[in-house]
PDB file of C-alpha atoms and ligand atoms in Angstrom:
ATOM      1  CA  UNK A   1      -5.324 -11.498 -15.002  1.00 55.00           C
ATOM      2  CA  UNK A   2      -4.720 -10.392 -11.599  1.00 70.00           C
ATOM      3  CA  UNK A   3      -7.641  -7.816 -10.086  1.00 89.00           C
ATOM      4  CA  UNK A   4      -6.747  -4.859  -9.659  1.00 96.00           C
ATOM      5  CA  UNK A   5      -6.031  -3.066  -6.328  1.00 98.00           C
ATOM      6  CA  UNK A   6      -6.521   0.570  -4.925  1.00 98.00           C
ATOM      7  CA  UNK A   7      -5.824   0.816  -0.966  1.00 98.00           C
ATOM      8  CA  UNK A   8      -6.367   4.281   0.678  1.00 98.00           C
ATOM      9  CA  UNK A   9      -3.981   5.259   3.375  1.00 98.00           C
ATOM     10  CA  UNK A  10      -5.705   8.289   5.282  1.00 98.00           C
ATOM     11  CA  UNK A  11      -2.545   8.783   7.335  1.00 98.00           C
ATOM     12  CA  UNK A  12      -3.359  11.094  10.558  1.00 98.00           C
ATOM     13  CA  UNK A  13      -6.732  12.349   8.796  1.00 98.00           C
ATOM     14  CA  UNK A  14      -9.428  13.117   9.567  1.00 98.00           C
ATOM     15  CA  UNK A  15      -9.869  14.611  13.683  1.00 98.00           C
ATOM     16  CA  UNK A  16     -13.055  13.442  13.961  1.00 98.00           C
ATOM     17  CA  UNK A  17     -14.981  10.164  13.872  1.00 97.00           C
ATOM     18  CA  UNK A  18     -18.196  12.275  11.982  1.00 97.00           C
ATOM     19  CA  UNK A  19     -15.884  13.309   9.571  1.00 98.00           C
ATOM     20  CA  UNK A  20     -14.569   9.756   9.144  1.00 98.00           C
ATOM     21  CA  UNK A  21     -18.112   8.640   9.167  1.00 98.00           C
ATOM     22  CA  UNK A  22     -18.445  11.170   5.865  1.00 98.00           C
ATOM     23  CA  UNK A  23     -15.224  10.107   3.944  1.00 98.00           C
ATOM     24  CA  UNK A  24     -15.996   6.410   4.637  1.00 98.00           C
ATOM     25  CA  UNK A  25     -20.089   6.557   3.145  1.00 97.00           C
ATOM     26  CA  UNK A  26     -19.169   8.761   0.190  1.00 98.00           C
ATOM     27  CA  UNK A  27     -16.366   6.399  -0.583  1.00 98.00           C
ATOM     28  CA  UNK A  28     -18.430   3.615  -0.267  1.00 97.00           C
ATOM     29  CA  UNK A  29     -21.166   5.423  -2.101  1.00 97.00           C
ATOM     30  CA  UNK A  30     -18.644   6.455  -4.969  1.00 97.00           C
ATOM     31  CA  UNK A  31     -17.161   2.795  -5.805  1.00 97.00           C
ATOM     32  CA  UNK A  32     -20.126   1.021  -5.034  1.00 95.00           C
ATOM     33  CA  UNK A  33     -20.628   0.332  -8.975  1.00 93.00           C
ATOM     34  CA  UNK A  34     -17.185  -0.297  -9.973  1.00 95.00           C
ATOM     35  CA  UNK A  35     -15.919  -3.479 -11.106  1.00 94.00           C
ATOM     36  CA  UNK A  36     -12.824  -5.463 -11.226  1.00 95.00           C
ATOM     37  CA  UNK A  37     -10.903  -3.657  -8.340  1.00 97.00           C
ATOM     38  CA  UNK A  38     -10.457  -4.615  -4.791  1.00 97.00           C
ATOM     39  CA  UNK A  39     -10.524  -1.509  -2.639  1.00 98.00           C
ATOM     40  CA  UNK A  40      -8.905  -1.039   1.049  1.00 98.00           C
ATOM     41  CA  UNK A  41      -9.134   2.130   3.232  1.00 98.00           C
ATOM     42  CA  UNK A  42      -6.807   2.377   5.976  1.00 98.00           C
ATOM     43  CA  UNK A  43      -8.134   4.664   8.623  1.00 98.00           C
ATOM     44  CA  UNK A  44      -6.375   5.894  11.991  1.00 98.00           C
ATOM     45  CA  UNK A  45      -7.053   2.422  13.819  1.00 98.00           C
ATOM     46  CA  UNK A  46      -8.915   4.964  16.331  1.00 98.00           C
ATOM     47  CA  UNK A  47     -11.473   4.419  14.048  1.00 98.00           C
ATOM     48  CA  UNK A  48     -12.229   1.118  12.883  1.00 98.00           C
ATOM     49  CA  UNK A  49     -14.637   0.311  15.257  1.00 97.00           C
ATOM     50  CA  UNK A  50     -16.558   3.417  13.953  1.00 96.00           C
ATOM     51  CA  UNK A  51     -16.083   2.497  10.218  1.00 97.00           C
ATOM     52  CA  UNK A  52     -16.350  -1.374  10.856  1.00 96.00           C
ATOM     53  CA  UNK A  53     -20.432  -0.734  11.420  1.00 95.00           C
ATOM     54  CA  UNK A  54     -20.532   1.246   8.002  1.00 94.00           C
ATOM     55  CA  UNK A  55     -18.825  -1.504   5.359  1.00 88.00           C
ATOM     56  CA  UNK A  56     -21.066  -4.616   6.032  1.00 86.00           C
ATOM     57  CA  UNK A  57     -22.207  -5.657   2.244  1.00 86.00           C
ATOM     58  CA  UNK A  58     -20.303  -3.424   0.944  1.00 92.00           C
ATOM     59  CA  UNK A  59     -17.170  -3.922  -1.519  1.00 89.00           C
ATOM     60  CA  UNK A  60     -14.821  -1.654   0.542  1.00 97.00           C
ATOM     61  CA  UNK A  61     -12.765  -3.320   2.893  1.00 97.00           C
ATOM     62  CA  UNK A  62     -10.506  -2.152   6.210  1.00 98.00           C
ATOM     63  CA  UNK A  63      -7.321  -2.146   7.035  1.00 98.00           C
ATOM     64  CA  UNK A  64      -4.902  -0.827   9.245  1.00 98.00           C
ATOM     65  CA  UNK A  65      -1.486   1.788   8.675  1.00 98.00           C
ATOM     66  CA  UNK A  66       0.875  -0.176  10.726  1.00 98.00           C
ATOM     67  CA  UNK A  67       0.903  -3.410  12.481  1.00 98.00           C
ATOM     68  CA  UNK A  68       2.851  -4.634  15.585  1.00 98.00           C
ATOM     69  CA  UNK A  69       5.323  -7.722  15.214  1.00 98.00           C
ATOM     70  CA  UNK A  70       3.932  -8.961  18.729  1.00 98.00           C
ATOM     71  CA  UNK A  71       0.309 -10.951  19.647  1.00 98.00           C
ATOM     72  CA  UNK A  72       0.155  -9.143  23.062  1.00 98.00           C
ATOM     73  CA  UNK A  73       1.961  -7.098  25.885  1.00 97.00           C
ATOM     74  CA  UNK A  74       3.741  -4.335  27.236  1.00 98.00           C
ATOM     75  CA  UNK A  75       4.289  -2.308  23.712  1.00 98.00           C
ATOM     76  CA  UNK A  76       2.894   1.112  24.083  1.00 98.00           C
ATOM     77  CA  UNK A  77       0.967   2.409  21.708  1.00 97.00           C
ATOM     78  CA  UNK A  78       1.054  -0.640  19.063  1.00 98.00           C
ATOM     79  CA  UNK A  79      -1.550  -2.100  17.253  1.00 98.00           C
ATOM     80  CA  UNK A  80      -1.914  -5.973  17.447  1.00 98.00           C
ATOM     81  CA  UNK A  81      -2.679  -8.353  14.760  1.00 98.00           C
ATOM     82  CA  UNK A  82      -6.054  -9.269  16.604  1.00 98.00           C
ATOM     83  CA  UNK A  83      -7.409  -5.874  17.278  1.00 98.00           C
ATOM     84  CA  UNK A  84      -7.555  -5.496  13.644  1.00 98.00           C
ATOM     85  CA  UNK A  85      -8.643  -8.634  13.287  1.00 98.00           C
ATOM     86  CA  UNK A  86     -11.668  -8.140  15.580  1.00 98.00           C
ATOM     87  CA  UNK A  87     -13.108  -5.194  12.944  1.00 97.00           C
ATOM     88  CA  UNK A  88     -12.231  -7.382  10.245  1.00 96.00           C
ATOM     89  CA  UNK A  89      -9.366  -5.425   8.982  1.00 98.00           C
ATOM     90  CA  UNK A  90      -7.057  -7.889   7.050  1.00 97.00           C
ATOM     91  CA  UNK A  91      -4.651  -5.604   4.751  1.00 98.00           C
ATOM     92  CA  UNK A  92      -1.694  -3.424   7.110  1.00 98.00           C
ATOM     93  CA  UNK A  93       0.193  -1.254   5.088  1.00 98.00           C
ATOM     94  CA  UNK A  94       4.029  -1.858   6.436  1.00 98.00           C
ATOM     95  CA  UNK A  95       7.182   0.178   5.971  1.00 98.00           C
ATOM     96  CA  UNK A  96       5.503   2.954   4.546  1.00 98.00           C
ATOM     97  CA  UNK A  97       8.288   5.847   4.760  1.00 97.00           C
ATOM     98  CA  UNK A  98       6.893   8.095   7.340  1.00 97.00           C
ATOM     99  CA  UNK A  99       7.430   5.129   9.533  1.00 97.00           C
ATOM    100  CA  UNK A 100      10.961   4.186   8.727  1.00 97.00           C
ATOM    101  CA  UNK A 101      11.642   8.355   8.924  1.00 96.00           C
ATOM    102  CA  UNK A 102      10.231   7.862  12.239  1.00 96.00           C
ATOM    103  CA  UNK A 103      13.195   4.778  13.329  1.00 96.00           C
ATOM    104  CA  UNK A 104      11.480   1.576  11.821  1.00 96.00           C
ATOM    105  CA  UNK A 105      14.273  -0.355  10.575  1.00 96.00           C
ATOM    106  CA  UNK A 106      14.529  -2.956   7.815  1.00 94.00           C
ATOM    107  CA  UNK A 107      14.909  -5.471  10.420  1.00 94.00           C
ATOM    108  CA  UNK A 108      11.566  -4.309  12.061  1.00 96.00           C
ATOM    109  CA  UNK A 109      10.141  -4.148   8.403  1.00 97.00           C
ATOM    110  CA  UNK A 110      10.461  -7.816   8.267  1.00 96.00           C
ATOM    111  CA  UNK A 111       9.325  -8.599  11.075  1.00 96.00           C
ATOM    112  CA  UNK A 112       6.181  -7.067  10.975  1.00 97.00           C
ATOM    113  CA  UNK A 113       5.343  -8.058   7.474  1.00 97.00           C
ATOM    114  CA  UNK A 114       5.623 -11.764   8.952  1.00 96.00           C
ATOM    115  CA  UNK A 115       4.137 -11.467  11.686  1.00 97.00           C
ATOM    116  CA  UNK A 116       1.072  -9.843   9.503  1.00 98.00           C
ATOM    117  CA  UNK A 117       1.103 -12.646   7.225  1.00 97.00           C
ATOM    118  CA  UNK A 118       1.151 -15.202   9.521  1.00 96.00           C
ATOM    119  CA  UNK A 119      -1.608 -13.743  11.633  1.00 97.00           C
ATOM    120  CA  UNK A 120      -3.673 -14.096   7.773  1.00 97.00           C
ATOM    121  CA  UNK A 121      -3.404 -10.444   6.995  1.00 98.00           C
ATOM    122  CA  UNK A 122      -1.578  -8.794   3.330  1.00 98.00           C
ATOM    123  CA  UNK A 123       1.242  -7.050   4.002  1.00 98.00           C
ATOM    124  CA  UNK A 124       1.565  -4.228   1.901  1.00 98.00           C
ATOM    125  CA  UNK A 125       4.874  -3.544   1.946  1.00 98.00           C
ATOM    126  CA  UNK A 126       6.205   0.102   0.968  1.00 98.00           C
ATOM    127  CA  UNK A 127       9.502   0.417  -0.161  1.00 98.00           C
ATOM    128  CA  UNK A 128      10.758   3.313  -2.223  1.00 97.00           C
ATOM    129  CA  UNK A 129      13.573   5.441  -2.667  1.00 94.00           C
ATOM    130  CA  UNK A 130      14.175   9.122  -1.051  1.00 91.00           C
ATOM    131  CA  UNK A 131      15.832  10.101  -3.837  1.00 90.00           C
ATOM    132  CA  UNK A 132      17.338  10.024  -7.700  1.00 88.00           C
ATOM    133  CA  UNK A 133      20.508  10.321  -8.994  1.00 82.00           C
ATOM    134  CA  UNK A 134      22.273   9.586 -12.287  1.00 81.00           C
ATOM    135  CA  UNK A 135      24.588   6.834 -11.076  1.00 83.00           C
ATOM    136  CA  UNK A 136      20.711   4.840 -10.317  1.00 84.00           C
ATOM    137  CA  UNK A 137      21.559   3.920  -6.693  1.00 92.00           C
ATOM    138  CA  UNK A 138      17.655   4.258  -6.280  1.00 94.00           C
ATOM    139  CA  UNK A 139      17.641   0.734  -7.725  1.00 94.00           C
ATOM    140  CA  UNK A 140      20.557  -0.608  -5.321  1.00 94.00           C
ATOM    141  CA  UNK A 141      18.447   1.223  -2.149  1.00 95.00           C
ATOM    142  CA  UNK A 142      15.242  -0.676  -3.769  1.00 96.00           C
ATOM    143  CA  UNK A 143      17.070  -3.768  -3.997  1.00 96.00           C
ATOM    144  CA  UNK A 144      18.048  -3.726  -0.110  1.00 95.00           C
ATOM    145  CA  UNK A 145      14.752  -2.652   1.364  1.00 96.00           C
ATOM    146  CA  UNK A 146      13.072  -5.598  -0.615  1.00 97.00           C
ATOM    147  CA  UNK A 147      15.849  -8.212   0.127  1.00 96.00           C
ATOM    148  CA  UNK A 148      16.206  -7.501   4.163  1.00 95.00           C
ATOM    149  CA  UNK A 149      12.039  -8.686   4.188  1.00 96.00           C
ATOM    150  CA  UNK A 150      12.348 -10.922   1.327  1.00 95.00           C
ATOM    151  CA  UNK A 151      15.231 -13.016   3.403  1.00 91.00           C
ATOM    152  CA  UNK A 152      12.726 -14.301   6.204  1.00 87.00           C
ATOM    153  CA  UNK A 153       9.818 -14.763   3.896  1.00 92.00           C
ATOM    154  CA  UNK A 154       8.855 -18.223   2.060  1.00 92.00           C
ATOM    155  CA  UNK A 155       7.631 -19.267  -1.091  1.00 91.00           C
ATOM    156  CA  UNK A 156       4.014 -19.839   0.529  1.00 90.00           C
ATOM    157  CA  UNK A 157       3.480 -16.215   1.952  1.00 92.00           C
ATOM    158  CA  UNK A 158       3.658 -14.660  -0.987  1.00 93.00           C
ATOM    159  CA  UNK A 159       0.000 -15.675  -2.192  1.00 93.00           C
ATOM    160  CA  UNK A 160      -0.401 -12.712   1.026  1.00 97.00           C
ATOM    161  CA  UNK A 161       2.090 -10.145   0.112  1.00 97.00           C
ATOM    162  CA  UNK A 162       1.800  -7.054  -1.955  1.00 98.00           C
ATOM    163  CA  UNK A 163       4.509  -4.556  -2.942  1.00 98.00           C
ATOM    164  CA  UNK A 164       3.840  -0.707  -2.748  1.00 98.00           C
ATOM    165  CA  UNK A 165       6.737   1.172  -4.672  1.00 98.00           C
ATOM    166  CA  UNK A 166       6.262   4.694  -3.109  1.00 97.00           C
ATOM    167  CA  UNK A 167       9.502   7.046  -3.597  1.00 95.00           C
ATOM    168  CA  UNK A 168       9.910   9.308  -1.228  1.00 92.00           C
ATOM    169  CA  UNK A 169      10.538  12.292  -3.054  1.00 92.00           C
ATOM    170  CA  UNK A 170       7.412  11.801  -4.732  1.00 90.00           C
ATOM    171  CA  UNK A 171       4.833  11.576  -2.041  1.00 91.00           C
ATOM    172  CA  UNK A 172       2.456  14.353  -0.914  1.00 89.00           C
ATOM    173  CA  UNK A 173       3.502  16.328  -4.177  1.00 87.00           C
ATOM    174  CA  UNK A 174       1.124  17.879  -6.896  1.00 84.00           C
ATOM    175  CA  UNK A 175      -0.015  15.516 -10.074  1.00 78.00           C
ATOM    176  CA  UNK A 176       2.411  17.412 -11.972  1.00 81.00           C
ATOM    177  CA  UNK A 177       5.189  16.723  -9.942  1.00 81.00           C
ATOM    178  CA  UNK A 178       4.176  12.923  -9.553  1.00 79.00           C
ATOM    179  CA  UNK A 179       6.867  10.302 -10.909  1.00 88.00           C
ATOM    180  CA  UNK A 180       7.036  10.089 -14.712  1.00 91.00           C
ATOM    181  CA  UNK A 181       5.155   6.951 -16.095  1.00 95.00           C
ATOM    182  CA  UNK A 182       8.314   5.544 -17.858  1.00 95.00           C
ATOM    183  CA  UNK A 183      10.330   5.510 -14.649  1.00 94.00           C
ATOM    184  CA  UNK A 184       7.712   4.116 -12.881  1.00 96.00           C
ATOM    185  CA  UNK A 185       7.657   1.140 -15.712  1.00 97.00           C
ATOM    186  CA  UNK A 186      11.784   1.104 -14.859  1.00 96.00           C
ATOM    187  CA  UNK A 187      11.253   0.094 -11.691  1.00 97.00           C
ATOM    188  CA  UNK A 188       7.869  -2.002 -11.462  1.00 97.00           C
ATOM    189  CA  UNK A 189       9.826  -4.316 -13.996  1.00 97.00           C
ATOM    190  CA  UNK A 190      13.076  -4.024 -11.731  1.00 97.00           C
ATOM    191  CA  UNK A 191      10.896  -5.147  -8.707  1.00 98.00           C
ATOM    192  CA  UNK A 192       9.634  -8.261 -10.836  1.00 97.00           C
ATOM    193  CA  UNK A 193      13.203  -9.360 -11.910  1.00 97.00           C
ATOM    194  CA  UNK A 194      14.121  -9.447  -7.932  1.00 97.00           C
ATOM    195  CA  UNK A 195      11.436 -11.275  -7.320  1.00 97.00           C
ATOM    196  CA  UNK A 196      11.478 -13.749 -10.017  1.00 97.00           C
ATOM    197  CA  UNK A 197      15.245 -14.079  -8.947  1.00 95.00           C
ATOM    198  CA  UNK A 198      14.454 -14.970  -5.403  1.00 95.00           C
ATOM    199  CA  UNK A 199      11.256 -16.486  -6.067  1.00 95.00           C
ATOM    200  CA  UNK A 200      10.765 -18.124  -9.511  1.00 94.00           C
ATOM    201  CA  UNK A 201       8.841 -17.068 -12.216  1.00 94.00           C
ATOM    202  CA  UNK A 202       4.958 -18.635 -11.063  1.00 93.00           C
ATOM    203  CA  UNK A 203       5.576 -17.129  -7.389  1.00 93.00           C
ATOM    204  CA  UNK A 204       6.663 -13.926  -8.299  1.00 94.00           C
ATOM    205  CA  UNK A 205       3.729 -13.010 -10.691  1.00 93.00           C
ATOM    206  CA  UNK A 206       1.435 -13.689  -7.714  1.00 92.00           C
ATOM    207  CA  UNK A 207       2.527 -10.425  -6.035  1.00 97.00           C
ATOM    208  CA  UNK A 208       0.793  -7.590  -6.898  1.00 97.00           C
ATOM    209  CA  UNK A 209       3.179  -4.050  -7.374  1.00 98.00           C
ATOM    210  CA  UNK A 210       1.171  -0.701  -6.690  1.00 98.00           C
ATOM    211  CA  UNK A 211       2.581   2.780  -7.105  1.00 97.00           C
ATOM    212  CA  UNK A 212       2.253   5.522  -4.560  1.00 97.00           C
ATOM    213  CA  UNK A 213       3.068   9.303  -4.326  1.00 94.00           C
ATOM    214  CA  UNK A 214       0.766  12.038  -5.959  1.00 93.00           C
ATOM    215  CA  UNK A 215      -2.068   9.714  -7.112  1.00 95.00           C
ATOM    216  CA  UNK A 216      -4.474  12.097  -8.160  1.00 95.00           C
ATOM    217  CA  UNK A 217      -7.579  11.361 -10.438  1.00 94.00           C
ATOM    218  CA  UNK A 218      -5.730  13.232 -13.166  1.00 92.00           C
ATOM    219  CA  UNK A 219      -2.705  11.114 -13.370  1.00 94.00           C
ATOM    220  CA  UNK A 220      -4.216   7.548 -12.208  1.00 96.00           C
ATOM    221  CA  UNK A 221      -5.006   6.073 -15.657  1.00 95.00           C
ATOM    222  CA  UNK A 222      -1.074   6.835 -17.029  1.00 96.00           C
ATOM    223  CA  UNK A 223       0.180   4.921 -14.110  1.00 96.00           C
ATOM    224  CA  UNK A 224      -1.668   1.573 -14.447  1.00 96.00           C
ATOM    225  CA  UNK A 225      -1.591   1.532 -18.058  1.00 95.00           C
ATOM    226  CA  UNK A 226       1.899   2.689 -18.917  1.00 96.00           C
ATOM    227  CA  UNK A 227       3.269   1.900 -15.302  1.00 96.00           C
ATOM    228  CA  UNK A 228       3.576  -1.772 -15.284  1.00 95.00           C
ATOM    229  CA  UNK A 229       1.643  -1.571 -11.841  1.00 97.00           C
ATOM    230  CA  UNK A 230      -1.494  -3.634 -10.581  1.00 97.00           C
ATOM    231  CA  UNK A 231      -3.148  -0.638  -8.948  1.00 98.00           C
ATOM    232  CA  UNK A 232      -2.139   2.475  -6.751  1.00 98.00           C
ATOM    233  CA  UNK A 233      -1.859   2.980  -3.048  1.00 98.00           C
ATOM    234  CA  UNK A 234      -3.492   6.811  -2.432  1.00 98.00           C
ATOM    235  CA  UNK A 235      -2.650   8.914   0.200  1.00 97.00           C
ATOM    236  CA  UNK A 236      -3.915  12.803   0.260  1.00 97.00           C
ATOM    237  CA  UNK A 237      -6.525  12.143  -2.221  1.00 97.00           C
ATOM    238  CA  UNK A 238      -8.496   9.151  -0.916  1.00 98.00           C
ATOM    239  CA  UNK A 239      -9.856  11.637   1.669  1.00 98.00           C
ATOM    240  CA  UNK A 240     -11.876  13.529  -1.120  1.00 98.00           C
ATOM    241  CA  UNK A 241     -14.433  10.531  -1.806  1.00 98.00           C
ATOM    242  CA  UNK A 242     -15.556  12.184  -5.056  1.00 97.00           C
ATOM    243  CA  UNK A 243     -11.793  12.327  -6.543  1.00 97.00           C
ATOM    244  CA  UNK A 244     -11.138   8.738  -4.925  1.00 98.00           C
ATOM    245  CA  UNK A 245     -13.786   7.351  -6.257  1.00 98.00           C
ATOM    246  CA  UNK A 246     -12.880   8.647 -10.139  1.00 97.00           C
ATOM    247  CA  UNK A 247      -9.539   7.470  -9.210  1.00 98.00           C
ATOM    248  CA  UNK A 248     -10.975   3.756  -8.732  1.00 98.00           C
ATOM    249  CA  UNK A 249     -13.211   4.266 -11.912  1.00 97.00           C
ATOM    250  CA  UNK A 250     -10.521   5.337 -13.764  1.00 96.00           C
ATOM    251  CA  UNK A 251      -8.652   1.731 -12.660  1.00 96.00           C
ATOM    252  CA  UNK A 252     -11.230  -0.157 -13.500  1.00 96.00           C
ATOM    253  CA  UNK A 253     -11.611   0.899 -16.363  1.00 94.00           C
ATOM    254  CA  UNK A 254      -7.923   0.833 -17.370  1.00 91.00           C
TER     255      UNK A 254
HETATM  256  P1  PGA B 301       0.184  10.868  -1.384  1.00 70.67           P
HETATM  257  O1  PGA B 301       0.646   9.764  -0.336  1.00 70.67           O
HETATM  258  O2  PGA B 301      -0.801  10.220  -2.328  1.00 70.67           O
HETATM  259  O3  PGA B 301      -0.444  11.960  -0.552  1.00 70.67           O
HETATM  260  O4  PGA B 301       1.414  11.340  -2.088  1.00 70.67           O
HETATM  261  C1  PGA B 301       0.895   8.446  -0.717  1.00 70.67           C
HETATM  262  C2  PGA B 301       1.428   7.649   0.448  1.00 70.67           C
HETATM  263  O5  PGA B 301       2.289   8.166   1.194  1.00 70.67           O
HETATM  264  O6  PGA B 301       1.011   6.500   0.674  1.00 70.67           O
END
């Protein structure tokens, strides 16, 4: 059985590196005794270097939000594979829809997520639909935000590759307006077919799928056990280490 996995994407949160400092220590604090899950926070790169001196011997690891497609050079503002590297951040979240809202294409998508794997990092790669209709064009959208990333990538990368399904219309919502657990199983299964398609069978089932959008403790154990998903990527509640850390029991113990 695959472990499980719960990453923690703080997005622009918190302001301050005490306050980051306080997130990171209770989290660490809070999952300490939990077994059977791999756990990732993904800070503002601001501060890694901070957080980097807190996680030694510790289960939590770091990673990064985004990750440039370039080793070096005149790219404002990016992040490159070997700054992360340097605080031992491995995992870079890539695609994640506030990015692509913001102009990131599927062709930069790719890009990136190769890069990041062959710089040794998992890509986890968000893709997810902005919204539902009857006719199910959610799956065709799916479909095309896996297969422009999927086209560059080879049979060997996937061992670093994990697949975040995070609708759109679902993130940053209340529990009760998270995705249904049914639909969720819809689409974790359609996610595996394209993959097994492009893939085979024995390289497909070593990418993990997580679900994102609304993760709350409250609705965590539905997801992984009627979901179809190997864990849960957590945005607005992986800042509250108490409910991030029952969100990570409840996992394990799922
Ligand atoms: P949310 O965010 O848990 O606040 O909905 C999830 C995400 O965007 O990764």
């Amino acid at each position: 059985m695959k472990q499980k996995i719960v990453i923690a994407n703080w997005k622009m949160n918190p302001m301050t590196p005490k306050e980051a400092k306080r997130i990171f220590i209770g989290t660490v604090k809070g999952v300490a005794h939990v077994k059977g899950v791999r756990v990732t926070i993904c800070p503002p790169t601001i501060f890694l270097s901070e957080l980097s001196k807190e996680n030694k011997g510790t289960k939590v690891r770091l990673g990064v939000q985004d990750l440039y497609s370039e080793d070096a050079g005149a790219y404002t503002g990016q992040t490159a594979p070997a700054m992360a590297l340097a605080y031992k951040a491995k995992i870079a979240i890539l695609g994640h829809s506030e990015r692509r809202a913001l102009g990131e294409s599927h062709g930069m998508v790719g890009n990136k997520v190769r890069h990041a794997i062959h710089k040794g990092f998992t890509a986890v790669l968000c893709v997810g639909e902005r919204e539902r209709n009857d006719e199910g064009a959610h799956f065709t959208y799916v479909r095309e935000e896996l297969e422009a990333v999927f086209a560059g990538l080879k049979r060997v990368e996937l061992a670093n590759l994990v697949i975040a399904y995070e609708p759109v219309w679902a993130i940053g919502k209340s529990a009760a307006e998270a995705m249904q657990t049914r639909d969720l199983y819809e689409m974790s299964l359609y996610i595996r077919k394209i993959l097994i398609e492009r893939f085979g069978r024995a390289n497909a089932d070593l990418v993990p799928i997580l679900y994102g959008g609304s993760v709350k403790g409250d609705n965590a154990a539905a997801f992984v056990r009627d979901g179809g998903v190997d864990g849960l990527l957590v945005g607005s509640a992986s800042l509250d280490p108490k409910q991030f850390s029952n969100i990570v029991t409840t996992v394990s113990n799922t």
